[in-house]
Amino acid sequence: MAARRKIVKAAGVTPTELEEEVAKALLDLESNATDQKADFRDVTITAAKEIEVKEGRKAIVLFVPFRVSKTVQRIQPRLIRELEKKFNKRHVVIVAQRTILNTNFKRKGVSQRPRNRTLTAVHEAILQDLVNPTEIVGKRTRVRLDGSKLIKIFLDPKDRTNVEDKLQTFSTVYKKLTNKDVVFEFPITE
């Protein structure tokens, strides 16, 4: 029951079994943390999904409320490391829950929708959330002859050892969330 406060859902919606597991793990982390206890207290999730990356390998995607995403980004390396220990053989990815507003959005007194609620801005933000704490240093869009697009994302080479085994996970999760083909690479240095 105490783990239930780590899950933020609309009234009447019951959390899934995976969400309950993640909430218990977050509660354990909060109780065991000594140095960043206040930051861990603020961490809540809105949803958790399990996505199959490749044969026998799964990833857990945690959606956090947008309001706490800055707090989560501060402690994200430690949070991911601890959650991956608890959920062995599964990568953990944290993404902020964002809202995409339609092009014909009209709000009382405001004729324009905020720029950060456009489809493109939300997809860019999801990309940043996926690869956090490493940085994106380059991006190329390749249009094939059949008209399909492939986006190549170049990540910071200094984080190669920490992130190299998660590149396939990033691609699969981004494809599931946005329906866009992405390849994550490290730039070739000479």
Short mmCIF file of N, CA and C in Angstrom, two decimals:
data_model
loop_
_atom_site.label_atom_id
_atom_site.label_comp_id
_atom_site.label_asym_id
_atom_site.label_seq_id
_atom_site.Cartn_x
_atom_site.Cartn_y
_atom_site.Cartn_z
N MET A 1 0.82 -1.20 0.00
CA MET A 1 0.00 0.00 0.00
C MET A 1 0.86 1.27 0.00
N ALA A 2 1.99 1.22 0.69
CA ALA A 2 2.86 2.40 0.73
C ALA A 2 3.48 2.66 -0.64
N ALA A 3 3.69 1.58 -1.40
CA ALA A 3 4.27 1.73 -2.74
C ALA A 3 3.28 2.40 -3.69
N ARG A 4 2.01 2.36 -3.37
CA ARG A 4 0.97 2.95 -4.23
C ARG A 4 1.15 4.45 -4.39
N ARG A 5 1.76 5.13 -3.41
CA ARG A 5 1.95 6.58 -3.52
C ARG A 5 3.04 6.95 -4.53
N LYS A 6 3.81 5.97 -4.98
CA LYS A 6 4.82 6.21 -6.01
C LYS A 6 4.23 6.18 -7.42
N ILE A 7 2.95 5.78 -7.54
CA ILE A 7 2.29 5.69 -8.84
C ILE A 7 1.23 6.79 -8.92
N VAL A 8 1.33 7.62 -9.95
CA VAL A 8 0.35 8.69 -10.17
C VAL A 8 -0.53 8.28 -11.34
N LYS A 9 -1.79 7.98 -11.04
CA LYS A 9 -2.74 7.56 -12.07
C LYS A 9 -4.01 8.38 -11.92
N ALA A 10 -4.81 8.40 -12.98
CA ALA A 10 -6.11 9.05 -12.91
C ALA A 10 -7.01 8.25 -11.96
N ALA A 11 -8.01 8.89 -11.42
CA ALA A 11 -8.89 8.25 -10.45
C ALA A 11 -9.59 7.04 -11.08
N GLY A 12 -9.59 5.94 -10.36
CA GLY A 12 -10.28 4.75 -10.84
C GLY A 12 -9.43 3.83 -11.70
N VAL A 13 -8.22 4.22 -12.08
CA VAL A 13 -7.36 3.39 -12.90
C VAL A 13 -6.44 2.59 -11.97
N THR A 14 -6.45 1.29 -12.12
CA THR A 14 -5.61 0.45 -11.26
C THR A 14 -4.26 0.22 -11.92
N PRO A 15 -3.19 0.23 -11.15
CA PRO A 15 -1.86 0.01 -11.71
C PRO A 15 -1.65 -1.46 -12.10
N THR A 16 -0.80 -1.65 -13.08
CA THR A 16 -0.48 -3.01 -13.53
C THR A 16 0.50 -3.65 -12.54
N GLU A 17 0.73 -4.94 -12.74
CA GLU A 17 1.65 -5.67 -11.87
C GLU A 17 3.07 -5.13 -12.00
N LEU A 18 3.49 -4.80 -13.21
CA LEU A 18 4.82 -4.24 -13.44
C LEU A 18 4.97 -2.89 -12.74
N GLU A 19 3.93 -2.06 -12.82
CA GLU A 19 3.98 -0.76 -12.15
C GLU A 19 4.09 -0.92 -10.64
N GLU A 20 3.40 -1.91 -10.09
CA GLU A 20 3.51 -2.18 -8.65
C GLU A 20 4.92 -2.60 -8.28
N GLU A 21 5.54 -3.46 -9.10
CA GLU A 21 6.91 -3.89 -8.86
C GLU A 21 7.87 -2.72 -8.87
N VAL A 22 7.72 -1.85 -9.87
CA VAL A 22 8.60 -0.69 -9.99
C VAL A 22 8.39 0.25 -8.80
N ALA A 23 7.15 0.42 -8.37
CA ALA A 23 6.87 1.30 -7.23
C ALA A 23 7.52 0.76 -5.96
N LYS A 24 7.48 -0.56 -5.77
CA LYS A 24 8.14 -1.15 -4.61
C LYS A 24 9.65 -0.94 -4.67
N ALA A 25 10.22 -1.09 -5.87
CA ALA A 25 11.66 -0.88 -6.02
C ALA A 25 12.03 0.58 -5.73
N LEU A 26 11.20 1.51 -6.20
CA LEU A 26 11.45 2.94 -5.92
C LEU A 26 11.35 3.23 -4.44
N LEU A 27 10.40 2.60 -3.76
CA LEU A 27 10.25 2.81 -2.32
C LEU A 27 11.46 2.25 -1.57
N ASP A 28 11.97 1.09 -2.01
CA ASP A 28 13.18 0.54 -1.40
C ASP A 28 14.36 1.47 -1.59
N LEU A 29 14.50 2.01 -2.80
CA LEU A 29 15.60 2.94 -3.06
C LEU A 29 15.49 4.18 -2.18
N GLU A 30 14.28 4.67 -2.01
CA GLU A 30 14.08 5.86 -1.17
C GLU A 30 14.46 5.59 0.28
N SER A 31 14.09 4.43 0.78
CA SER A 31 14.39 4.11 2.18
C SER A 31 15.86 3.81 2.40
N ASN A 32 16.55 3.27 1.38
CA ASN A 32 17.96 2.93 1.53
C ASN A 32 18.90 4.09 1.19
N ALA A 33 18.41 5.08 0.48
CA ALA A 33 19.27 6.21 0.08
C ALA A 33 19.57 7.08 1.30
N THR A 34 20.82 7.50 1.38
CA THR A 34 21.19 8.37 2.49
C THR A 34 21.50 9.78 2.02
N ASP A 35 22.18 9.89 0.90
CA ASP A 35 22.63 11.21 0.46
C ASP A 35 21.59 11.96 -0.37
N GLN A 36 20.77 11.27 -1.16
CA GLN A 36 19.81 11.93 -2.04
C GLN A 36 18.37 11.54 -1.69
N LYS A 37 18.10 11.43 -0.42
CA LYS A 37 16.79 10.96 0.04
C LYS A 37 15.65 11.88 -0.42
N ALA A 38 15.88 13.20 -0.38
CA ALA A 38 14.83 14.15 -0.79
C ALA A 38 14.52 14.01 -2.27
N ASP A 39 15.55 13.80 -3.09
CA ASP A 39 15.33 13.63 -4.53
C ASP A 39 14.56 12.34 -4.81
N PHE A 40 14.92 11.26 -4.13
CA PHE A 40 14.23 9.99 -4.34
C PHE A 40 12.78 10.05 -3.86
N ARG A 41 12.49 10.89 -2.89
CA ARG A 41 11.13 11.01 -2.37
C ARG A 41 10.20 11.60 -3.44
N ASP A 42 10.74 12.49 -4.29
CA ASP A 42 9.93 13.14 -5.31
C ASP A 42 9.65 12.27 -6.52
N VAL A 43 10.41 11.20 -6.69
CA VAL A 43 10.28 10.35 -7.88
C VAL A 43 8.98 9.55 -7.83
N THR A 44 8.14 9.77 -8.85
CA THR A 44 6.91 9.00 -9.02
C THR A 44 6.82 8.57 -10.49
N ILE A 45 5.98 7.60 -10.77
CA ILE A 45 5.80 7.16 -12.15
C ILE A 45 4.32 7.27 -12.52
N THR A 46 4.07 7.48 -13.81
CA THR A 46 2.69 7.48 -14.30
C THR A 46 2.36 6.16 -14.98
N ALA A 47 3.38 5.51 -15.56
CA ALA A 47 3.17 4.23 -16.23
C ALA A 47 4.51 3.50 -16.36
N ALA A 48 4.43 2.22 -16.59
CA ALA A 48 5.61 1.40 -16.86
C ALA A 48 5.22 0.37 -17.92
N LYS A 49 6.06 0.24 -18.93
CA LYS A 49 5.80 -0.73 -20.00
C LYS A 49 7.02 -1.60 -20.19
N GLU A 50 6.77 -2.85 -20.56
CA GLU A 50 7.86 -3.76 -20.86
C GLU A 50 7.88 -3.98 -22.37
N ILE A 51 9.03 -3.74 -22.97
CA ILE A 51 9.17 -3.86 -24.43
C ILE A 51 10.25 -4.88 -24.73
N GLU A 52 9.96 -5.79 -25.66
CA GLU A 52 10.97 -6.77 -26.05
C GLU A 52 11.93 -6.14 -27.05
N VAL A 53 13.21 -6.17 -26.70
CA VAL A 53 14.24 -5.55 -27.54
C VAL A 53 14.73 -6.55 -28.58
N LYS A 54 15.19 -7.69 -28.12
CA LYS A 54 15.59 -8.78 -29.00
C LYS A 54 15.31 -10.09 -28.28
N GLU A 55 15.63 -11.19 -28.89
CA GLU A 55 15.33 -12.50 -28.31
C GLU A 55 15.81 -12.60 -26.87
N GLY A 56 14.88 -12.77 -25.97
CA GLY A 56 15.23 -12.97 -24.57
C GLY A 56 15.62 -11.71 -23.81
N ARG A 57 15.66 -10.59 -24.47
CA ARG A 57 16.08 -9.34 -23.82
C ARG A 57 14.91 -8.37 -23.80
N LYS A 58 14.60 -7.83 -22.62
CA LYS A 58 13.49 -6.90 -22.49
C LYS A 58 13.97 -5.61 -21.87
N ALA A 59 13.18 -4.56 -22.10
CA ALA A 59 13.47 -3.26 -21.51
C ALA A 59 12.23 -2.76 -20.80
N ILE A 60 12.44 -2.05 -19.71
CA ILE A 60 11.33 -1.45 -18.98
C ILE A 60 11.38 0.05 -19.24
N VAL A 61 10.28 0.61 -19.74
CA VAL A 61 10.18 2.04 -19.97
C VAL A 61 9.32 2.63 -18.86
N LEU A 62 9.92 3.54 -18.11
CA LEU A 62 9.20 4.21 -17.03
C LEU A 62 8.81 5.60 -17.48
N PHE A 63 7.55 5.94 -17.33
CA PHE A 63 7.06 7.28 -17.64
C PHE A 63 6.90 8.03 -16.33
N VAL A 64 7.59 9.17 -16.22
CA VAL A 64 7.49 9.99 -15.01
C VAL A 64 6.70 11.25 -15.36
N PRO A 65 6.00 11.86 -14.40
CA PRO A 65 5.29 13.10 -14.68
C PRO A 65 6.27 14.19 -15.12
N PHE A 66 5.82 15.05 -16.01
CA PHE A 66 6.70 16.08 -16.54
C PHE A 66 7.23 16.99 -15.43
N ARG A 67 6.43 17.22 -14.41
CA ARG A 67 6.83 18.12 -13.33
C ARG A 67 8.04 17.61 -12.55
N VAL A 68 8.21 16.30 -12.45
CA VAL A 68 9.35 15.76 -11.70
C VAL A 68 10.49 15.30 -12.61
N SER A 69 10.38 15.57 -13.90
CA SER A 69 11.41 15.08 -14.83
C SER A 69 12.77 15.72 -14.58
N LYS A 70 12.81 16.97 -14.18
CA LYS A 70 14.10 17.63 -13.88
C LYS A 70 14.77 16.98 -12.66
N THR A 71 13.97 16.66 -11.65
CA THR A 71 14.52 16.00 -10.47
C THR A 71 15.05 14.62 -10.83
N VAL A 72 14.30 13.91 -11.65
CA VAL A 72 14.71 12.57 -12.05
C VAL A 72 16.00 12.63 -12.87
N GLN A 73 16.14 13.63 -13.74
CA GLN A 73 17.35 13.74 -14.56
C GLN A 73 18.59 13.96 -13.70
N ARG A 74 18.43 14.63 -12.56
CA ARG A 74 19.57 14.86 -11.67
C ARG A 74 20.10 13.56 -11.10
N ILE A 75 19.20 12.65 -10.76
CA ILE A 75 19.61 11.40 -10.13
C ILE A 75 19.49 10.20 -11.06
N GLN A 76 19.28 10.44 -12.34
CA GLN A 76 18.99 9.37 -13.29
C GLN A 76 20.08 8.30 -13.39
N PRO A 77 21.38 8.66 -13.45
CA PRO A 77 22.38 7.58 -13.55
C PRO A 77 22.30 6.58 -12.40
N ARG A 78 22.19 7.10 -11.20
CA ARG A 78 22.11 6.22 -10.03
C ARG A 78 20.79 5.45 -10.02
N LEU A 79 19.71 6.13 -10.35
CA LEU A 79 18.39 5.51 -10.36
C LEU A 79 18.33 4.34 -11.35
N ILE A 80 18.84 4.56 -12.54
CA ILE A 80 18.84 3.49 -13.56
C ILE A 80 19.73 2.33 -13.12
N ARG A 81 20.90 2.66 -12.60
CA ARG A 81 21.82 1.61 -12.15
C ARG A 81 21.18 0.73 -11.08
N GLU A 82 20.52 1.35 -10.09
CA GLU A 82 19.89 0.60 -9.01
C GLU A 82 18.69 -0.21 -9.51
N LEU A 83 17.88 0.38 -10.40
CA LEU A 83 16.72 -0.35 -10.92
C LEU A 83 17.13 -1.52 -11.80
N GLU A 84 18.22 -1.36 -12.56
CA GLU A 84 18.69 -2.48 -13.39
C GLU A 84 19.24 -3.61 -12.53
N LYS A 85 19.75 -3.30 -11.34
CA LYS A 85 20.17 -4.36 -10.43
C LYS A 85 18.96 -5.14 -9.94
N LYS A 86 17.87 -4.43 -9.63
CA LYS A 86 16.66 -5.08 -9.12
C LYS A 86 15.95 -5.89 -10.19
N PHE A 87 15.91 -5.37 -11.43
CA PHE A 87 15.27 -6.07 -12.55
C PHE A 87 16.36 -6.63 -13.45
N ASN A 88 16.94 -7.75 -13.05
CA ASN A 88 18.07 -8.30 -13.80
C ASN A 88 17.64 -8.71 -15.21
N LYS A 89 18.58 -8.65 -16.12
CA LYS A 89 18.40 -8.96 -17.55
C LYS A 89 17.44 -8.01 -18.26
N ARG A 90 17.17 -6.85 -17.67
CA ARG A 90 16.29 -5.88 -18.32
C ARG A 90 16.92 -4.49 -18.22
N HIS A 91 16.95 -3.78 -19.33
CA HIS A 91 17.39 -2.39 -19.31
C HIS A 91 16.24 -1.52 -18.83
N VAL A 92 16.58 -0.42 -18.17
CA VAL A 92 15.57 0.52 -17.68
C VAL A 92 15.79 1.85 -18.38
N VAL A 93 14.71 2.41 -18.93
CA VAL A 93 14.75 3.70 -19.62
C VAL A 93 13.68 4.57 -19.00
N ILE A 94 14.02 5.84 -18.74
CA ILE A 94 13.07 6.76 -18.13
C ILE A 94 12.72 7.87 -19.11
N VAL A 95 11.42 8.09 -19.31
CA VAL A 95 10.93 9.11 -20.24
C VAL A 95 9.88 9.95 -19.52
N ALA A 96 9.91 11.26 -19.74
CA ALA A 96 8.90 12.14 -19.15
C ALA A 96 7.59 12.01 -19.93
N GLN A 97 6.48 12.05 -19.21
CA GLN A 97 5.16 11.99 -19.83
C GLN A 97 4.83 13.37 -20.40
N ARG A 98 4.76 13.47 -21.71
CA ARG A 98 4.50 14.76 -22.36
C ARG A 98 3.20 14.71 -23.15
N THR A 99 2.63 15.89 -23.40
CA THR A 99 1.38 16.00 -24.13
C THR A 99 1.62 16.60 -25.50
N ILE A 100 1.07 15.96 -26.53
CA ILE A 100 1.12 16.50 -27.89
C ILE A 100 -0.23 17.11 -28.18
N LEU A 101 -0.22 18.38 -28.56
CA LEU A 101 -1.48 19.06 -28.89
C LEU A 101 -1.66 19.09 -30.39
N ASN A 102 -2.88 18.95 -30.83
CA ASN A 102 -3.23 18.94 -32.24
C ASN A 102 -2.97 20.31 -32.88
N THR A 103 -2.87 20.34 -34.20
CA THR A 103 -2.61 21.61 -34.89
C THR A 103 -3.78 22.56 -34.80
N ASN A 104 -4.98 22.04 -34.64
CA ASN A 104 -6.15 22.92 -34.56
C ASN A 104 -6.51 23.24 -33.10
N PHE A 105 -5.52 23.20 -32.24
CA PHE A 105 -5.74 23.49 -30.82
C PHE A 105 -6.08 24.96 -30.61
N LYS A 106 -7.18 25.21 -29.96
CA LYS A 106 -7.58 26.58 -29.62
C LYS A 106 -7.92 26.61 -28.14
N ARG A 107 -7.27 27.47 -27.43
CA ARG A 107 -7.55 27.62 -26.01
C ARG A 107 -8.12 29.01 -25.79
N LYS A 108 -8.91 29.14 -24.82
CA LYS A 108 -9.58 30.42 -24.54
C LYS A 108 -8.55 31.54 -24.39
N GLY A 109 -8.59 32.50 -25.30
CA GLY A 109 -7.71 33.66 -25.23
C GLY A 109 -6.34 33.45 -25.85
N VAL A 110 -5.96 32.21 -26.15
CA VAL A 110 -4.65 31.93 -26.72
C VAL A 110 -4.86 31.27 -28.07
N SER A 111 -4.30 31.87 -29.10
CA SER A 111 -4.53 31.33 -30.44
C SER A 111 -3.43 30.38 -30.89
N GLN A 112 -2.28 30.38 -30.20
CA GLN A 112 -1.19 29.49 -30.60
C GLN A 112 -0.95 28.43 -29.55
N ARG A 113 -0.57 27.24 -30.00
CA ARG A 113 -0.21 26.20 -29.05
C ARG A 113 1.25 26.39 -28.66
N PRO A 114 1.62 26.00 -27.46
CA PRO A 114 3.02 26.14 -27.05
C PRO A 114 3.93 25.31 -27.94
N ARG A 115 5.11 25.81 -28.21
CA ARG A 115 6.05 25.14 -29.10
C ARG A 115 6.47 23.78 -28.55
N ASN A 116 6.57 23.66 -27.22
CA ASN A 116 7.02 22.39 -26.65
C ASN A 116 5.94 21.31 -26.64
N ARG A 117 4.75 21.61 -27.15
CA ARG A 117 3.68 20.62 -27.24
C ARG A 117 3.46 20.14 -28.67
N THR A 118 4.32 20.57 -29.60
CA THR A 118 4.18 20.10 -30.98
C THR A 118 4.73 18.67 -31.09
N LEU A 119 4.33 17.97 -32.12
CA LEU A 119 4.77 16.60 -32.33
C LEU A 119 6.30 16.52 -32.43
N THR A 120 6.89 17.41 -33.21
CA THR A 120 8.33 17.40 -33.40
C THR A 120 9.07 17.66 -32.10
N ALA A 121 8.62 18.64 -31.33
CA ALA A 121 9.29 18.98 -30.07
C ALA A 121 9.19 17.84 -29.06
N VAL A 122 8.05 17.18 -29.01
CA VAL A 122 7.87 16.07 -28.08
C VAL A 122 8.76 14.89 -28.49
N HIS A 123 8.86 14.61 -29.78
CA HIS A 123 9.72 13.51 -30.24
C HIS A 123 11.18 13.82 -29.95
N GLU A 124 11.60 15.06 -30.13
CA GLU A 124 12.98 15.46 -29.80
C GLU A 124 13.24 15.29 -28.30
N ALA A 125 12.27 15.68 -27.49
CA ALA A 125 12.43 15.58 -26.04
C ALA A 125 12.49 14.11 -25.60
N ILE A 126 11.70 13.25 -26.24
CA ILE A 126 11.76 11.82 -25.93
C ILE A 126 13.14 11.27 -26.25
N LEU A 127 13.70 11.71 -27.36
CA LEU A 127 15.03 11.29 -27.76
C LEU A 127 16.07 11.70 -26.71
N GLN A 128 15.97 12.93 -26.22
CA GLN A 128 16.88 13.40 -25.17
C GLN A 128 16.70 12.59 -23.89
N ASP A 129 15.45 12.30 -23.54
CA ASP A 129 15.18 11.54 -22.32
C ASP A 129 15.75 10.12 -22.41
N LEU A 130 15.63 9.51 -23.58
CA LEU A 130 16.11 8.13 -23.75
C LEU A 130 17.59 8.00 -23.48
N VAL A 131 18.38 8.89 -24.05
CA VAL A 131 19.83 8.74 -23.97
C VAL A 131 20.45 9.40 -22.74
N ASN A 132 19.62 10.09 -21.96
CA ASN A 132 20.13 10.75 -20.76
C ASN A 132 20.78 9.72 -19.86
N PRO A 133 21.92 9.92 -19.28
CA PRO A 133 22.72 11.10 -19.03
C PRO A 133 23.76 11.42 -20.11
N THR A 134 23.88 10.58 -21.15
CA THR A 134 24.81 10.94 -22.21
C THR A 134 24.19 12.01 -23.10
N GLU A 135 24.99 12.62 -23.96
CA GLU A 135 24.51 13.71 -24.79
C GLU A 135 24.51 13.32 -26.26
N ILE A 136 23.61 13.94 -27.01
CA ILE A 136 23.57 13.77 -28.46
C ILE A 136 24.50 14.82 -29.05
N VAL A 137 25.51 14.38 -29.84
CA VAL A 137 26.45 15.33 -30.42
C VAL A 137 26.20 15.57 -31.90
N GLY A 138 25.37 14.74 -32.52
CA GLY A 138 25.07 14.94 -33.94
C GLY A 138 23.85 14.15 -34.36
N LYS A 139 23.25 14.61 -35.45
CA LYS A 139 22.05 13.95 -35.94
C LYS A 139 22.01 14.08 -37.46
N ARG A 140 21.71 12.98 -38.13
CA ARG A 140 21.57 12.99 -39.59
C ARG A 140 20.29 12.28 -39.95
N THR A 141 19.58 12.83 -40.93
CA THR A 141 18.38 12.17 -41.45
C THR A 141 18.70 11.68 -42.84
N ARG A 142 18.56 10.40 -43.05
CA ARG A 142 18.84 9.81 -44.35
C ARG A 142 17.52 9.40 -44.98
N VAL A 143 17.25 9.92 -46.16
CA VAL A 143 16.04 9.57 -46.89
C VAL A 143 16.44 8.55 -47.95
N ARG A 144 15.85 7.37 -47.85
CA ARG A 144 16.18 6.31 -48.81
C ARG A 144 15.43 6.54 -50.11
N LEU A 145 15.77 5.75 -51.14
CA LEU A 145 15.14 5.88 -52.44
C LEU A 145 13.65 5.58 -52.41
N ASP A 146 13.24 4.71 -51.50
CA ASP A 146 11.81 4.39 -51.41
C ASP A 146 11.03 5.43 -50.60
N GLY A 147 11.70 6.45 -50.11
CA GLY A 147 11.03 7.53 -49.40
C GLY A 147 11.03 7.38 -47.88
N SER A 148 11.47 6.23 -47.38
CA SER A 148 11.50 6.05 -45.92
C SER A 148 12.69 6.81 -45.33
N LYS A 149 12.53 7.21 -44.10
CA LYS A 149 13.57 8.00 -43.44
C LYS A 149 14.25 7.17 -42.36
N LEU A 150 15.54 7.38 -42.21
CA LEU A 150 16.33 6.77 -41.16
C LEU A 150 17.10 7.89 -40.47
N ILE A 151 16.92 7.98 -39.17
CA ILE A 151 17.61 9.03 -38.41
C ILE A 151 18.81 8.40 -37.73
N LYS A 152 19.99 8.97 -37.94
CA LYS A 152 21.21 8.52 -37.28
C LYS A 152 21.53 9.50 -36.17
N ILE A 153 21.66 8.99 -34.96
CA ILE A 153 21.95 9.81 -33.80
C ILE A 153 23.36 9.46 -33.33
N PHE A 154 24.21 10.49 -33.21
CA PHE A 154 25.58 10.29 -32.74
C PHE A 154 25.66 10.71 -31.28
N LEU A 155 26.12 9.77 -30.44
CA LEU A 155 26.21 10.03 -29.00
C LEU A 155 27.63 10.40 -28.61
N ASP A 156 27.76 11.02 -27.47
CA ASP A 156 29.05 11.47 -26.95
C ASP A 156 29.98 10.26 -26.72
N PRO A 157 31.17 10.26 -27.37
CA PRO A 157 32.06 9.09 -27.26
C PRO A 157 32.61 8.85 -25.85
N LYS A 158 32.60 9.86 -24.99
CA LYS A 158 33.15 9.65 -23.64
C LYS A 158 32.28 8.70 -22.81
N ASP A 159 31.01 8.52 -23.20
CA ASP A 159 30.11 7.62 -22.48
C ASP A 159 29.97 6.27 -23.16
N ARG A 160 30.87 5.96 -24.06
CA ARG A 160 30.78 4.74 -24.85
C ARG A 160 30.71 3.48 -23.97
N THR A 161 31.52 3.41 -22.94
CA THR A 161 31.55 2.20 -22.11
C THR A 161 30.25 1.99 -21.35
N ASN A 162 29.58 3.07 -20.94
CA ASN A 162 28.35 2.95 -20.17
C ASN A 162 27.13 2.65 -21.03
N VAL A 163 27.14 3.10 -22.29
CA VAL A 163 25.92 3.10 -23.09
C VAL A 163 25.97 2.10 -24.25
N GLU A 164 27.12 1.59 -24.59
CA GLU A 164 27.27 0.80 -25.82
C GLU A 164 26.34 -0.41 -25.88
N ASP A 165 26.10 -1.08 -24.76
CA ASP A 165 25.23 -2.25 -24.80
C ASP A 165 23.74 -1.89 -24.83
N LYS A 166 23.41 -0.60 -24.67
CA LYS A 166 22.00 -0.17 -24.66
C LYS A 166 21.55 0.44 -25.99
N LEU A 167 22.41 0.51 -27.00
CA LEU A 167 22.06 1.17 -28.26
C LEU A 167 20.84 0.52 -28.93
N GLN A 168 20.80 -0.80 -28.93
CA GLN A 168 19.66 -1.51 -29.53
C GLN A 168 18.39 -1.24 -28.73
N THR A 169 18.52 -1.14 -27.43
CA THR A 169 17.37 -0.83 -26.57
C THR A 169 16.82 0.55 -26.90
N PHE A 170 17.70 1.54 -27.03
CA PHE A 170 17.27 2.89 -27.36
C PHE A 170 16.50 2.91 -28.69
N SER A 171 17.04 2.23 -29.69
CA SER A 171 16.39 2.20 -31.02
C SER A 171 15.00 1.56 -30.95
N THR A 172 14.91 0.44 -30.28
CA THR A 172 13.63 -0.28 -30.20
C THR A 172 12.59 0.52 -29.42
N VAL A 173 12.98 1.11 -28.31
CA VAL A 173 12.04 1.88 -27.49
C VAL A 173 11.57 3.11 -28.26
N TYR A 174 12.49 3.81 -28.93
CA TYR A 174 12.10 5.00 -29.70
C TYR A 174 11.16 4.63 -30.84
N LYS A 175 11.41 3.50 -31.48
CA LYS A 175 10.53 3.03 -32.56
C LYS A 175 9.13 2.72 -32.03
N LYS A 176 9.05 2.11 -30.85
CA LYS A 176 7.75 1.79 -30.25
C LYS A 176 6.99 3.06 -29.85
N LEU A 177 7.70 4.06 -29.33
CA LEU A 177 7.04 5.26 -28.83
C LEU A 177 6.65 6.23 -29.94
N THR A 178 7.49 6.35 -30.98
CA THR A 178 7.26 7.39 -31.99
C THR A 178 7.04 6.84 -33.40
N ASN A 179 7.27 5.56 -33.61
CA ASN A 179 7.13 4.93 -34.92
C ASN A 179 8.12 5.49 -35.94
N LYS A 180 9.31 5.87 -35.48
CA LYS A 180 10.37 6.36 -36.36
C LYS A 180 11.59 5.45 -36.24
N ASP A 181 12.24 5.20 -37.40
CA ASP A 181 13.45 4.38 -37.41
C ASP A 181 14.65 5.22 -37.00
N VAL A 182 15.39 4.73 -36.01
CA VAL A 182 16.55 5.46 -35.50
C VAL A 182 17.69 4.48 -35.29
N VAL A 183 18.90 4.94 -35.61
CA VAL A 183 20.11 4.17 -35.34
C VAL A 183 21.01 5.04 -34.46
N PHE A 184 21.43 4.49 -33.33
CA PHE A 184 22.32 5.19 -32.43
C PHE A 184 23.74 4.72 -32.67
N GLU A 185 24.66 5.68 -32.80
CA GLU A 185 26.07 5.35 -33.07
C GLU A 185 26.96 6.30 -32.30
N PHE A 186 28.24 5.99 -32.33
CA PHE A 186 29.24 6.91 -31.81
C PHE A 186 30.03 7.44 -32.98
N PRO A 187 30.37 8.74 -32.99
CA PRO A 187 31.10 9.28 -34.14
C PRO A 187 32.48 8.64 -34.27
N ILE A 188 32.91 8.47 -35.50
CA ILE A 188 34.22 7.88 -35.76
C ILE A 188 35.26 8.98 -35.63
N THR A 189 36.21 8.77 -34.72
CA THR A 189 37.27 9.76 -34.52
C THR A 189 38.55 9.26 -35.16
N GLU A 190 39.26 10.15 -35.79
CA GLU A 190 40.49 9.77 -36.49
C GLU A 190 41.69 10.37 -35.81
#
